[in-house]
Amino acid sequence: MSGYLELRGITKKYGDKIAVSGLDLGVPKGRISGIIGPNGAGKSTTIRMIMNIIAPDSGQILFDNMPTTEAFKNSVGYLPEERGLYKKMTLEEVILYLGQLKDKSRKEIEPKIDPWLERMNLAPYRKRKVEELSKGMQQKLQFVTTLIHEPDIIILDELFSGLDPLNIELIKGVLLELRQSGRTILFSTHVMEQAEKLCDSICMIDGGKKVLDGTMSDIKGRYGTNSIHLEIAGDGSFLQALPGIEKVTNYTNYFEITLSDPSKSNDVLKAIADKVTVIRFERMEPSLYNIFIALAGHTTGIAGKGGGHE
Amino acid sequence: MNKFWTIFKSEYAQVVKKKSFLVGLILTPAFMIIVTIVPALLADRDVQVQSEYAVVDIDGRGIGQKFVEALKKQKLSKDSSVEAYRLTQLYDMAGKGKEDIATLRTELDSQIVTKGLTSYIIIFPNPEKSDSVMLVSKSINFKTSARFDKAISNILASLRLEKSSVNLPVDSVLTMTRRIDMMQSSPGGKTRDFFSMYLGGIIFVMIVFMSVIGFGGILMRTVIEEKNSRVMEILISSVSPFQLMIGKVLGLGAANLTQVGIWVAMGAMLYSARGNLHVPAEVGTVLFNPVIIVFFVAFLILAYIMYATLFALIGSICSTEKETQNFMFPITMSLMLPVFIMMYVIQEPDSLVTIVLSLIPLFTPTMMVLRLNIMAPEAFSFSDPIILQAVLGFIITSLFTVGVIWVTSRVFRMGILLYGKRATFPEIMKWIRYK
């Protein structure tokens, strides 16, 4: 797969600790791609290497088949994981300053400020200082500064951390629009659910290594559909012993069962219906979360359904 | 280049727009006047109230009385008719026992502590032979001490003359041996006194010091702030660390020059509007000597670039302002060196030690500015050693500054992305060697 942005055999060590090991990654043009993985998997290190903030020990990073030099710096919009802006500057000044550092003129940026601030519900604060904004507002402002110069490729590290659901929806809307207009987006998250909803393709990393890579439909197809969402009236302790059931996970209000042979699902349903009343028996797609657990075999620092922590 | 200008303008505007810049414009010179000129004026000031003194004469030949007469000639100021000293009592203790004298001294000591008595002198027997006269006072006033000294010395000298075989009137001998205050002049007939050298030197050195510490400090703090707020990552994804560093150094440098420019304009306006106010003519000739001004501006800019780059280095390897304090001490010391050794430099502006010190890059700007002030070269001529040395110092320091910029640019690019801890020395050495 040849990407718009291409990482080839990227390795980065911090002393003895390997942060990223031989990572290959292609980010297709005009699509939303996600780097997912638990905390400490090497997501931010990878993104910082893409951004020329730290240099890889070995490997190559290409943008449009060219090394990521000055042209790349001007056509990328980057939102770092740790958020922060100049507290004493006004919103307008921050936007103008960071926009001009992307080689845009004041005249090019100025007319775009108001529409963006309105979109983010920040319009009344244009002449106010950044420190007067709430944390969520500052994040939205930073999102604006990432996009004000109309970058070709947008790289967002832990995009959704610290945002409330309303603002997450707002930003998702913007991202989907950007995709529509042909922009390339790469973001990292440890919240699988977000990646699942937004991404065209994902790269899953753990311990600095790629464990899974491909388009969303590919991956879902590859990891079959042998999971069943089951709700019953009564005690489910007999389930484990039933033939055809490989694994039972007991959640508070339902069970997730894994079939040993997906084609025999009817037999299993009959067997259960013989013993208790079945309220719901639904074949489900595996979530990225479950795929990750299956692949990496641990749950450290990963957030599944129900949103992120932090 | 565009990005450099963006950083340059932003750094400039962020400082100049602030209220603190306006306040600094007024307060800094005011502060400088207070700490430099006022003490000099105060030390020179006439005492405005009469001070009370007593005389204990154990000798008994009327020396005490003569002393009192002599002191009556001292007035509060030149035009005043009020005597500077008032006698509380003249104690004639000739022939009295040791215990009586001790009792009297205890009494006078307690008057000094609790009442208005400022001082008393004790004239021991035969002081012209033993030089035994003692001044007891709460504090040492240079002027009083000098006047008492002179009065008693004259009396003792005349006593000695009377006993000697010199056949001349006592007064004429005293006139002949009178001490004078010598005027100092440099070749070319310019009159310089200590005060104008001190004043000129300290004004220029303090301007360099204030602007380097002030603006270098701002630079260091913005680097630390950008590190802590992680804006640094956004900046580095847009510009190179070198562009960022140079943009910051020069942008703040322009703000610095703006400030100094306004100070100079303010000073010139005050000087031209001085009216009848007495300002020694030499102050004007020192402050408005074109050779000194040219060198001053050159060294100010050079000092700023050298030290601001060092401040950028410090900011990049520290993560809190507190951590920078260890580094601030040597920087302050090397900038202030001329102030510490000013007395020596004023006396020996041309000694080997002074020349060597003024050619060490970290000291060059302030030392050269001070020496130029003292030596006050008239024209820009290479036959004048001070001009030659100043140009040499400028070249050496410029080369050194290029080295500082090179080292800093290598450390800066790594240090600005180091969060939460201070870089160790081995780390810094490694960064310098990185490709």
XYZ file of C-alpha atoms in Angstrom:
745
model
C 0.000 0.000 0.000
C 1.485 3.311 -1.000
C 0.243 6.187 1.077
C 0.137 9.953 0.748
C 2.160 9.871 3.907
C 4.405 6.870 4.152
C 6.441 5.515 7.065
C 9.016 2.850 6.274
C 10.740 0.828 8.970
C 10.643 3.549 11.584
C 12.490 2.730 14.812
C 13.000 4.941 17.840
C 14.771 4.048 21.062
C 14.949 6.055 24.263
C 18.046 4.688 25.903
C 17.351 0.969 26.266
C 13.608 1.323 25.835
C 12.261 0.738 22.359
C 9.403 3.169 21.761
C 8.677 2.299 18.144
C 10.076 -0.713 16.359
C 10.231 -1.156 12.583
C 6.904 0.509 11.935
C 5.521 0.619 8.385
C 2.476 2.761 7.845
C 0.737 4.201 4.811
C -1.809 6.977 5.179
C -4.069 7.021 2.098
C -4.923 10.378 0.533
C -8.365 11.837 1.185
C -9.204 9.347 3.936
C -9.417 9.336 7.695
C -6.852 7.023 9.238
C -6.405 6.174 12.874
C -3.474 5.030 14.932
C -4.890 3.167 17.883
C -3.345 1.437 20.815
C -3.090 1.634 24.582
C -1.301 4.367 26.481
C 2.437 4.070 25.971
C 2.087 2.037 22.774
C 4.179 4.533 20.808
C 1.396 6.548 19.151
C 2.665 9.992 20.169
C 6.279 9.075 19.451
C 5.240 8.003 15.953
C 3.346 11.228 15.371
C 6.199 13.350 16.709
C 8.553 11.632 14.297
C 6.175 12.370 11.435
C 6.169 16.003 12.582
C 9.990 16.225 12.590
C 9.881 16.994 16.285
C 12.033 14.002 17.088
C 14.237 12.161 14.637
C 13.822 8.407 14.142
C 16.899 6.266 14.805
C 16.274 4.519 11.505
C 13.675 4.409 8.775
C 12.196 6.858 6.343
C 9.207 9.161 6.319
C 7.863 10.378 2.987
C 5.111 12.834 2.161
C 3.887 12.711 -1.419
C 7.024 10.650 -2.168
C 9.280 13.420 -0.859
C 11.121 13.790 2.446
C 9.085 15.779 4.977
C 10.812 19.133 4.579
C 9.654 22.757 4.397
C 6.784 22.026 1.975
C 5.411 19.440 4.379
C 5.660 21.845 7.304
C 3.429 24.317 5.496
C 0.851 21.781 4.307
C 0.365 19.979 7.598
C -1.932 20.939 10.466
C -0.779 19.451 13.756
C -2.554 19.198 17.079
C -0.195 17.887 19.760
C -1.317 15.587 22.537
C -0.485 18.071 25.266
C -2.602 21.151 24.704
C -1.553 24.691 25.407
C -1.459 28.118 23.833
C -0.143 31.569 24.624
C -2.261 32.535 27.605
C -1.646 36.274 27.369
C -2.467 36.638 23.688
C -5.940 37.257 22.335
C -7.627 34.536 20.286
C -7.147 36.624 17.177
C -3.441 37.097 17.843
C -2.862 33.390 18.453
C -4.663 32.412 15.254
C -2.818 35.033 13.205
C 0.562 34.151 14.666
C 0.305 30.392 14.203
C -1.278 30.840 10.768
C 1.532 33.114 9.621
C 4.072 30.570 10.822
C 2.544 28.312 8.146
C 3.562 30.865 5.535
C 0.114 32.376 5.070
C -0.223 36.127 4.960
C -2.244 38.113 7.435
C -4.670 38.983 4.651
C -5.266 35.337 3.817
C -5.980 34.391 7.414
C -8.007 37.340 8.649
C -11.272 36.665 6.750
C -11.285 33.066 7.957
C -11.099 33.880 11.652
C -14.727 34.842 12.197
C -16.319 31.884 10.372
C -14.125 29.462 12.294
C -14.777 31.079 15.657
C -18.514 31.079 14.956
C -18.416 27.428 14.025
C -16.723 26.653 17.349
C -19.043 28.983 19.321
C -16.093 31.198 20.196
C -17.026 34.293 18.165
C -17.636 36.626 21.147
C -14.116 35.954 22.442
C -12.152 37.057 19.370
C -10.510 39.997 21.189
C -10.296 38.292 24.568
C -7.256 36.651 26.053
C -6.790 32.908 25.801
C -6.532 32.565 29.575
C -10.157 33.742 29.894
C -11.404 30.654 28.055
C -12.404 27.392 29.706
C -10.268 24.355 29.015
C -12.736 22.952 26.497
C -12.886 26.273 24.677
C -9.096 26.434 24.548
C -9.092 23.000 22.927
C -11.513 24.162 20.279
C -9.372 27.234 19.681
C -6.362 25.010 19.253
C -8.339 22.930 16.782
C -8.989 26.141 14.828
C -5.285 27.061 14.824
C -4.545 23.582 13.475
C -6.848 24.128 10.495
C -6.701 27.891 9.805
C -4.073 27.577 7.059
C -6.178 24.974 5.190
C -3.681 22.128 5.479
C -3.657 19.250 3.010
C -2.937 16.746 5.715
C -4.151 17.003 9.283
C -2.477 15.148 12.117
C -4.247 15.043 15.452
C -2.746 13.415 18.531
C -5.346 12.151 21.033
C -7.894 14.401 19.399
C -10.830 13.764 21.682
C -9.184 13.711 25.067
C -10.737 16.240 27.398
C -13.689 17.135 25.174
C -17.317 16.743 26.207
C -19.731 14.738 23.986
C -21.235 17.860 22.378
C -17.855 19.164 21.321
C -16.777 15.715 20.167
C -19.762 15.695 17.811
C -18.920 19.222 16.644
C -15.364 18.240 15.814
C -16.367 14.953 14.206
C -18.649 16.970 11.923
C -15.734 19.188 10.895
C -13.494 16.199 10.253
C -16.070 14.501 8.030
C -16.465 17.732 6.049
C -12.720 17.988 5.628
C -12.650 14.416 4.352
C -15.406 15.315 1.899
C -13.244 18.132 0.537
C -10.389 15.729 -0.046
C -8.187 16.350 2.974
C -6.133 13.572 4.488
C -6.573 13.048 8.206
C -4.506 10.976 10.601
C -5.385 10.835 14.250
C -4.372 8.789 17.222
C -6.582 7.689 20.050
C -6.741 5.113 22.764
C -10.553 5.246 22.611
C -11.420 2.429 20.216
C -15.024 3.458 19.822
C -14.075 6.828 18.321
C -11.745 5.226 15.823
C -14.402 2.705 14.905
C -16.919 5.416 14.052
C -14.627 7.750 12.109
C -11.851 5.858 10.435
C -11.643 4.494 6.930
C -8.547 2.588 7.905
C -6.642 1.943 11.082
C -3.273 0.906 12.305
C -3.199 -0.762 15.666
C 0.043 -0.651 17.594
C 1.115 -2.124 20.889
C 4.521 -1.992 22.543
C 5.885 0.016 19.624
C 4.937 -2.644 17.084
C 2.156 -2.815 14.556
C -0.305 -5.549 15.442
C -2.984 -4.843 12.871
C -3.381 -2.654 9.826
C -5.997 -2.249 7.113
C -9.315 -0.703 6.149
C -12.140 -0.918 8.623
C -14.291 -3.280 6.533
C -11.282 -5.510 5.867
C -10.560 -5.906 9.510
C -14.149 -6.535 10.531
C -14.427 -9.154 7.808
C -11.178 -10.784 8.779
C -12.180 -11.150 12.382
C -15.459 -12.966 11.592
C -18.729 -12.653 13.367
C -18.870 -15.430 15.873
C -19.863 -13.202 18.766
C -23.430 -13.189 20.043
C -25.089 -10.575 22.198
C -27.452 -12.528 24.480
C -30.052 -11.351 26.930
C -32.087 -13.927 28.876
C -34.584 -13.947 31.723
C -33.002 -15.939 34.515
C -29.730 -17.533 35.502
C -27.119 -18.019 32.795
C -24.672 -20.188 34.694
C -25.474 -23.184 32.465
C -24.209 -21.422 29.327
C -20.563 -22.337 29.713
C -21.397 -26.030 29.642
C -23.480 -25.915 26.434
C -21.960 -27.569 23.346
C -20.960 -25.105 20.595
C -20.089 -22.286 23.002
C -16.439 -21.482 23.288
C -16.418 -18.552 25.684
C -18.909 -16.661 27.820
C -18.375 -13.122 29.105
C -20.877 -12.094 31.738
C -21.793 -8.388 31.645
C -24.259 -6.885 34.084
C -27.303 -7.005 31.818
C -26.226 -9.324 29.071
C -23.792 -12.013 28.003
C -21.373 -11.975 25.156
C -20.827 -15.507 23.907
C -18.315 -16.722 21.378
C -19.386 -19.619 19.191
C -16.966 -22.350 18.278
C -18.653 -22.674 14.875
C -20.615 -19.655 13.577
C -22.686 -21.772 11.209
C -24.240 -23.658 14.160
C -25.749 -20.591 15.790
C -29.297 -21.884 15.396
C -28.508 -25.031 17.379
C -27.108 -22.952 20.187
C -30.167 -20.692 20.216
C -32.483 -23.723 20.455
C -30.475 -25.195 23.298
C -30.672 -21.941 25.258
C -34.391 -21.443 24.500
C -35.045 -24.899 25.963
C -33.815 -23.763 29.356
C -34.715 -20.047 29.719
C -36.679 -17.277 27.983
C -34.551 -15.554 25.372
C -35.087 -11.770 25.211
C -32.402 -10.982 22.668
C -30.092 -13.123 20.562
C -28.062 -11.000 18.170
C -25.059 -11.784 16.068
C -22.625 -8.871 16.395
C -19.561 -7.575 14.626
C -16.441 -7.758 16.745
C -15.525 -4.371 18.173
C -12.021 -3.037 17.646
C -11.739 -3.416 21.375
C -12.323 -7.144 21.216
C -10.030 -7.496 18.267
C -7.355 -5.667 20.129
C -7.807 -7.879 23.185
C -7.637 -10.943 21.008
C -4.468 -9.712 19.329
C -2.591 -8.127 22.151
C -3.940 -10.320 24.912
C -4.159 -7.571 27.500
C -6.279 -4.568 28.344
C -3.776 -2.158 29.854
C -4.621 1.416 29.166
C -7.166 0.816 26.477
C -10.678 2.204 26.514
C -13.459 0.302 24.846
C -17.099 1.176 24.567
C -18.333 3.758 26.933
C -15.847 6.428 26.056
C -12.441 7.382 27.185
C -10.927 8.141 30.458
C -8.424 10.971 31.025
C 12.533 34.393 5.931
C 8.832 35.166 6.219
C 8.580 32.917 9.235
C 11.570 34.586 10.827
C 9.819 37.938 10.477
C 6.610 36.523 11.908
C 8.463 35.383 15.025
C 10.467 38.605 15.150
C 7.354 40.795 14.991
C 5.374 38.699 17.437
C 8.155 38.685 20.054
C 8.623 42.421 19.590
C 4.926 43.224 19.832
C 4.351 40.968 22.837
C 6.888 42.956 24.833
C 6.350 46.480 23.587
C 2.554 46.285 23.868
C 2.683 45.320 27.525
C 2.052 47.847 30.252
C 5.178 46.634 32.012
C 7.240 47.941 29.085
C 5.828 51.423 29.615
C 6.377 51.181 33.355
C 9.935 49.958 32.782
C 10.614 52.968 30.559
C 9.971 55.281 33.479
C 10.848 53.180 36.512
C 14.146 51.732 35.337
C 15.894 55.087 34.903
C 14.332 56.285 38.134
C 15.651 53.204 39.897
C 19.066 53.690 38.328
C 19.198 57.274 39.522
C 18.256 56.184 43.006
C 20.839 53.435 43.290
C 23.712 55.200 41.559
C 23.544 58.950 41.750
C 21.676 59.543 44.973
C 24.205 57.767 47.232
C 26.997 59.776 45.637
C 25.102 63.016 46.237
C 24.092 62.019 49.756
C 27.669 61.288 50.795
C 28.622 64.730 49.560
C 25.704 66.550 51.151
C 26.166 69.149 53.918
C 24.727 68.309 57.279
C 21.724 70.553 57.782
C 21.525 70.617 61.594
C 23.998 71.673 64.202
C 25.667 68.755 65.894
C 26.546 68.947 69.564
C 29.950 68.048 70.860
C 31.893 68.177 74.069
C 35.611 68.529 74.777
C 37.490 66.773 77.563
C 40.851 68.503 78.030
C 43.208 66.543 80.289
C 46.249 68.402 78.981
C 45.275 71.738 80.532
C 47.211 74.153 78.293
C 44.165 75.547 76.517
C 44.269 73.192 73.530
C 40.578 72.456 74.149
C 39.703 76.137 74.007
C 41.678 76.643 70.775
C 39.888 73.692 69.246
C 36.510 75.190 70.154
C 37.549 78.526 68.574
C 38.732 76.798 65.400
C 35.473 74.853 65.032
C 33.418 78.058 65.267
C 34.656 78.899 61.759
C 32.834 75.842 60.333
C 29.374 76.827 59.105
C 26.495 74.558 58.068
C 27.055 75.464 54.429
C 29.116 77.924 52.429
C 26.518 80.709 52.545
C 25.189 79.963 56.018
C 26.076 81.990 59.100
C 25.003 79.166 61.399
C 27.828 77.267 63.021
C 28.007 73.606 62.141
C 28.937 72.500 65.654
C 27.671 73.518 69.071
C 29.743 72.965 72.187
C 27.789 71.515 75.103
C 30.629 71.822 77.582
C 34.404 72.059 77.811
C 35.592 69.882 80.714
C 38.929 70.933 82.136
C 40.170 67.672 83.628
C 43.847 68.569 83.984
C 45.339 66.916 87.028
C 42.203 64.918 87.796
C 42.464 61.258 88.738
C 41.821 58.380 86.413
C 38.576 57.508 88.151
C 37.122 61.015 87.685
C 37.959 60.887 83.997
C 36.428 57.418 83.683
C 33.251 58.634 85.405
C 33.036 61.615 83.035
C 33.509 59.391 79.989
C 30.750 57.067 81.164
C 28.492 60.086 81.604
C 29.352 61.454 78.109
C 28.932 58.007 76.526
C 25.448 57.798 77.967
C 24.682 61.310 76.664
C 25.660 60.160 73.175
C 23.381 57.167 73.432
C 20.373 58.809 75.077
C 20.626 62.551 74.447
C 21.532 64.823 71.565
C 25.295 64.681 71.969
C 26.918 63.630 68.694
C 30.541 63.292 69.721
C 33.250 64.336 72.141
C 36.999 64.554 71.890
C 39.526 63.736 74.577
C 42.800 65.630 74.579
C 45.350 63.593 76.563
C 48.385 65.252 78.183
C 51.082 66.471 75.779
C 49.275 65.500 72.602
C 51.848 67.264 70.394
C 54.361 64.623 71.449
C 52.190 61.538 71.723
C 49.556 62.367 69.049
C 47.002 61.223 71.607
C 43.667 62.835 70.826
C 40.551 60.662 70.639
C 37.213 61.277 68.943
C 34.258 59.392 70.406
C 31.087 59.434 68.349
C 28.023 57.366 67.581
C 28.716 57.216 63.868
C 31.498 58.286 61.583
C 30.728 61.341 59.507
C 33.525 61.808 56.996
C 33.165 65.552 56.892
C 33.088 66.016 60.666
C 35.968 63.644 61.099
C 38.028 65.565 58.530
C 37.219 68.936 60.083
C 38.090 67.815 63.616
C 41.245 66.252 62.312
C 42.301 69.416 60.560
C 41.488 71.667 63.499
C 43.387 69.614 66.048
C 46.305 68.992 63.669
C 46.733 72.739 63.116
C 46.747 73.401 66.855
C 49.259 70.659 67.526
C 51.432 71.831 64.605
C 51.548 75.361 65.979
C 52.478 73.993 69.413
C 55.332 72.064 67.848
C 56.436 75.102 65.845
C 56.569 77.269 68.947
C 58.910 74.788 70.600
C 61.087 74.417 67.505
C 63.804 76.751 66.276
C 61.935 77.842 63.135
C 61.906 81.598 63.240
C 58.700 82.315 61.354
C 55.161 83.308 62.352
C 53.137 80.196 63.043
C 50.310 81.205 60.692
C 52.572 81.689 57.703
C 54.091 78.241 58.197
C 50.625 76.746 58.304
C 49.704 78.618 55.121
C 52.827 77.382 53.436
C 52.219 73.775 54.357
C 48.490 73.887 53.595
C 47.142 70.916 51.643
C 45.297 71.465 48.368
C 42.769 69.442 46.339
C 44.477 68.785 43.038
C 42.497 69.070 39.812
C 42.869 66.156 37.396
C 43.208 66.588 33.702
C 43.881 64.272 30.804
C 46.024 65.113 27.782
C 44.234 67.706 25.673
C 43.124 69.689 28.665
C 39.835 67.967 29.439
C 38.975 68.277 33.076
C 37.723 65.073 34.617
C 36.801 64.558 38.195
C 36.039 61.314 39.924
C 32.318 61.987 40.046
C 31.880 62.397 36.295
C 33.938 59.295 35.540
C 31.958 57.301 38.053
C 28.653 58.681 36.793
C 29.391 58.179 33.104
C 30.762 54.693 33.670
C 27.949 53.517 35.852
C 25.197 54.893 33.600
C 26.504 53.064 30.540
C 27.320 49.859 32.379
C 23.920 49.846 34.053
C 22.097 50.335 30.735
C 23.934 47.317 29.315
C 23.261 45.320 32.461
C 19.580 46.216 32.724
C 18.763 45.572 29.101
C 20.677 42.299 28.897
C 19.251 40.920 32.136
C 15.779 42.319 31.427
C 15.322 41.202 27.847
C 17.440 38.076 28.166
C 15.241 37.154 31.105
C 12.078 37.682 29.058
C 13.513 35.469 26.340
C 14.316 32.726 28.817
C 10.852 32.868 30.347
C 9.048 32.713 26.996
C 11.063 29.622 26.046
C 10.143 27.944 29.336
C 6.511 29.006 28.957
C 6.359 27.595 25.437
C 7.907 24.386 26.663
C 5.470 24.028 29.525
C 2.392 24.911 27.469
C 3.622 22.610 24.694
C 3.174 25.409 22.161
C 6.758 24.509 21.359
C 5.608 21.405 19.477
C 3.355 23.485 17.256
C 6.137 26.000 16.664
C 8.674 23.323 15.810
C 6.238 21.681 13.399
C 6.099 25.024 11.554
C 9.593 26.501 11.812
C 13.091 25.216 12.412
C 14.494 25.557 15.935
C 17.200 27.847 14.558
C 14.657 30.200 12.962
C 12.759 30.229 16.238
C 15.839 30.998 18.313
C 17.131 33.760 16.044
C 13.652 35.271 15.645
C 13.281 35.433 19.391
C 16.747 36.845 20.072
C 16.459 39.551 17.427
C 12.789 40.387 18.040
C 13.428 41.010 21.710
C 16.665 42.765 20.776
C 14.652 45.238 18.724
C 12.366 45.809 21.712
C 15.487 46.348 23.817
C 16.886 48.926 21.389
C 13.518 50.666 21.349
C 13.669 50.990 25.098
C 17.258 52.209 25.209
C 16.494 54.604 22.347
C 13.634 56.116 24.310
C 15.840 56.380 27.410
C 18.541 58.165 25.451
C 15.962 60.536 23.938
C 14.517 61.175 27.404
C 18.006 61.844 28.781
C 18.853 64.208 25.938
C 15.591 66.098 26.455
C 16.188 66.408 30.186
C 19.733 67.572 29.539
C 18.696 70.205 27.033
C 15.868 71.367 29.327
C 18.133 71.610 32.372
C 17.843 75.422 32.307
C 19.718 77.017 35.153
C 20.212 73.745 36.930
C 23.882 73.235 37.609
C 25.149 70.237 35.656
C 28.922 69.855 35.447
C 29.943 70.585 31.870
C 32.016 67.397 31.722
C 28.905 65.255 32.193
C 27.671 66.550 28.864
C 30.974 66.011 27.105
C 31.149 62.436 28.392
C 27.553 61.514 27.645
C 27.591 63.091 24.205
C 30.993 61.984 23.022
C 30.306 60.466 19.567
C 33.146 57.921 19.806
C 31.800 56.612 23.107
C 28.229 56.543 21.793
C 29.201 54.533 18.694
C 31.108 51.986 20.747
C 28.398 51.911 23.377
C 25.696 51.043 20.839
C 27.950 48.438 19.201
C 28.820 46.787 22.519
C 25.241 46.983 23.771
C 23.997 45.075 20.715
C 26.836 42.580 20.921
C 26.365 42.043 24.660
C 22.667 41.547 24.141
C 23.086 38.972 21.359
C 25.746 37.048 23.278
C 23.890 36.961 26.567
C 20.386 36.558 25.089
C 21.627 33.493 23.225
C 22.976 32.143 26.502
C 19.587 32.849 28.083
C 17.915 30.927 25.250
C 20.286 28.057 26.022
C 19.394 28.145 29.708
C 15.669 28.360 28.952
C 15.899 25.349 26.673
C 17.586 23.089 29.213
C 15.441 24.048 32.212
C 11.794 23.250 32.761
C 10.975 25.775 35.495
C 12.150 29.270 36.247
C 13.442 28.042 39.575
C 15.900 25.741 37.859
C 17.385 28.685 35.982
C 18.529 30.426 39.151
C 21.787 28.481 39.364
C 22.711 29.768 35.931
C 21.618 33.328 36.589
C 24.292 33.888 39.237
C 27.388 33.558 37.014
C 25.701 35.600 34.278
C 24.874 38.438 36.653
C 28.386 38.314 38.094
C 30.137 38.491 34.741
C 27.950 41.391 33.618
C 28.449 43.285 36.859
C 32.222 42.733 37.028
C 33.060 46.317 36.002
C 30.858 47.673 38.767
C 32.646 45.554 41.367
C 36.096 46.598 40.242
C 35.131 50.097 39.133
C 37.327 51.842 41.716
C 40.315 49.916 40.430
C 39.491 50.489 36.765
C 39.012 54.230 37.257
C 42.477 54.426 38.783
C 44.137 51.958 36.429
C 42.175 52.029 33.156
C 45.299 51.006 31.247
C 46.859 48.339 33.451
C 47.588 44.857 32.155
C 44.921 43.337 34.428
C 42.288 45.762 33.147
C 43.231 45.173 29.502
C 43.218 41.385 29.873
C 39.872 41.402 31.697
C 38.350 43.638 29.058
C 39.381 41.217 26.310
C 37.581 38.220 27.872
C 34.384 37.990 25.768
C 31.887 37.709 28.625
C 33.355 40.824 30.264
C 34.299 42.742 27.119
C 31.118 44.761 26.501
C 30.745 46.215 29.989
C 34.478 46.511 30.681
C 35.162 48.265 27.380
C 32.232 50.615 27.846
C 33.585 51.540 31.270
C 37.163 51.999 30.060
C 36.068 54.076 27.061
C 34.209 56.303 29.465
C 37.217 56.803 31.671
C 39.722 57.296 28.877
C 37.271 59.356 26.799
C 38.970 59.057 23.393
C 38.363 62.175 21.311
C 38.569 60.718 17.845
C 38.331 57.372 16.140
C 42.009 56.763 15.591
C 43.800 53.414 15.659
C 46.912 55.037 17.068
C 44.964 55.391 20.290
C 45.472 52.079 22.162
C 41.994 52.140 23.723
C 40.354 52.331 20.283
C 42.540 49.497 19.061
C 41.681 47.398 22.101
C 37.976 48.183 21.816
C 37.924 47.086 18.167
C 39.952 43.979 19.029
C 37.573 43.213 21.900
C 34.626 43.659 19.591
C 36.077 41.199 17.057
C 36.988 38.585 19.693
C 33.576 38.846 21.327
C 31.817 38.651 17.953
C 33.662 35.414 17.146
C 32.866 34.074 20.596
C 29.198 35.006 20.081
C 29.095 33.088 16.811
C 30.363 30.075 18.772
C 27.725 30.620 21.456
C 25.007 30.764 18.784
C 26.293 27.549 17.200
C 26.374 25.635 20.495
C 23.018 27.038 21.582
C 21.316 26.172 18.308
C 22.399 22.549 18.745
C 21.336 22.309 22.369
C 18.180 24.367 21.835
C 16.639 22.015 19.217
C 16.884 19.104 21.683
C 16.309 20.966 24.927
C 13.045 22.641 23.912
C 11.374 19.241 23.664
C 12.619 18.022 27.006
C 9.828 18.238 29.512
C 9.689 18.025 33.249
C 13.370 17.833 34.073
C 16.594 19.705 33.616
C 19.057 18.405 31.077
C 22.178 16.864 32.546
C 25.619 17.922 31.429
C 26.412 14.642 29.604
C 23.088 14.963 27.762
C 23.969 18.478 26.658
C 27.383 17.361 25.431
C 25.706 14.575 23.467
C 23.265 17.024 21.876
C 26.093 19.279 20.732
C 27.708 16.358 18.916
C 24.500 15.100 17.268
C 24.287 15.503 13.521
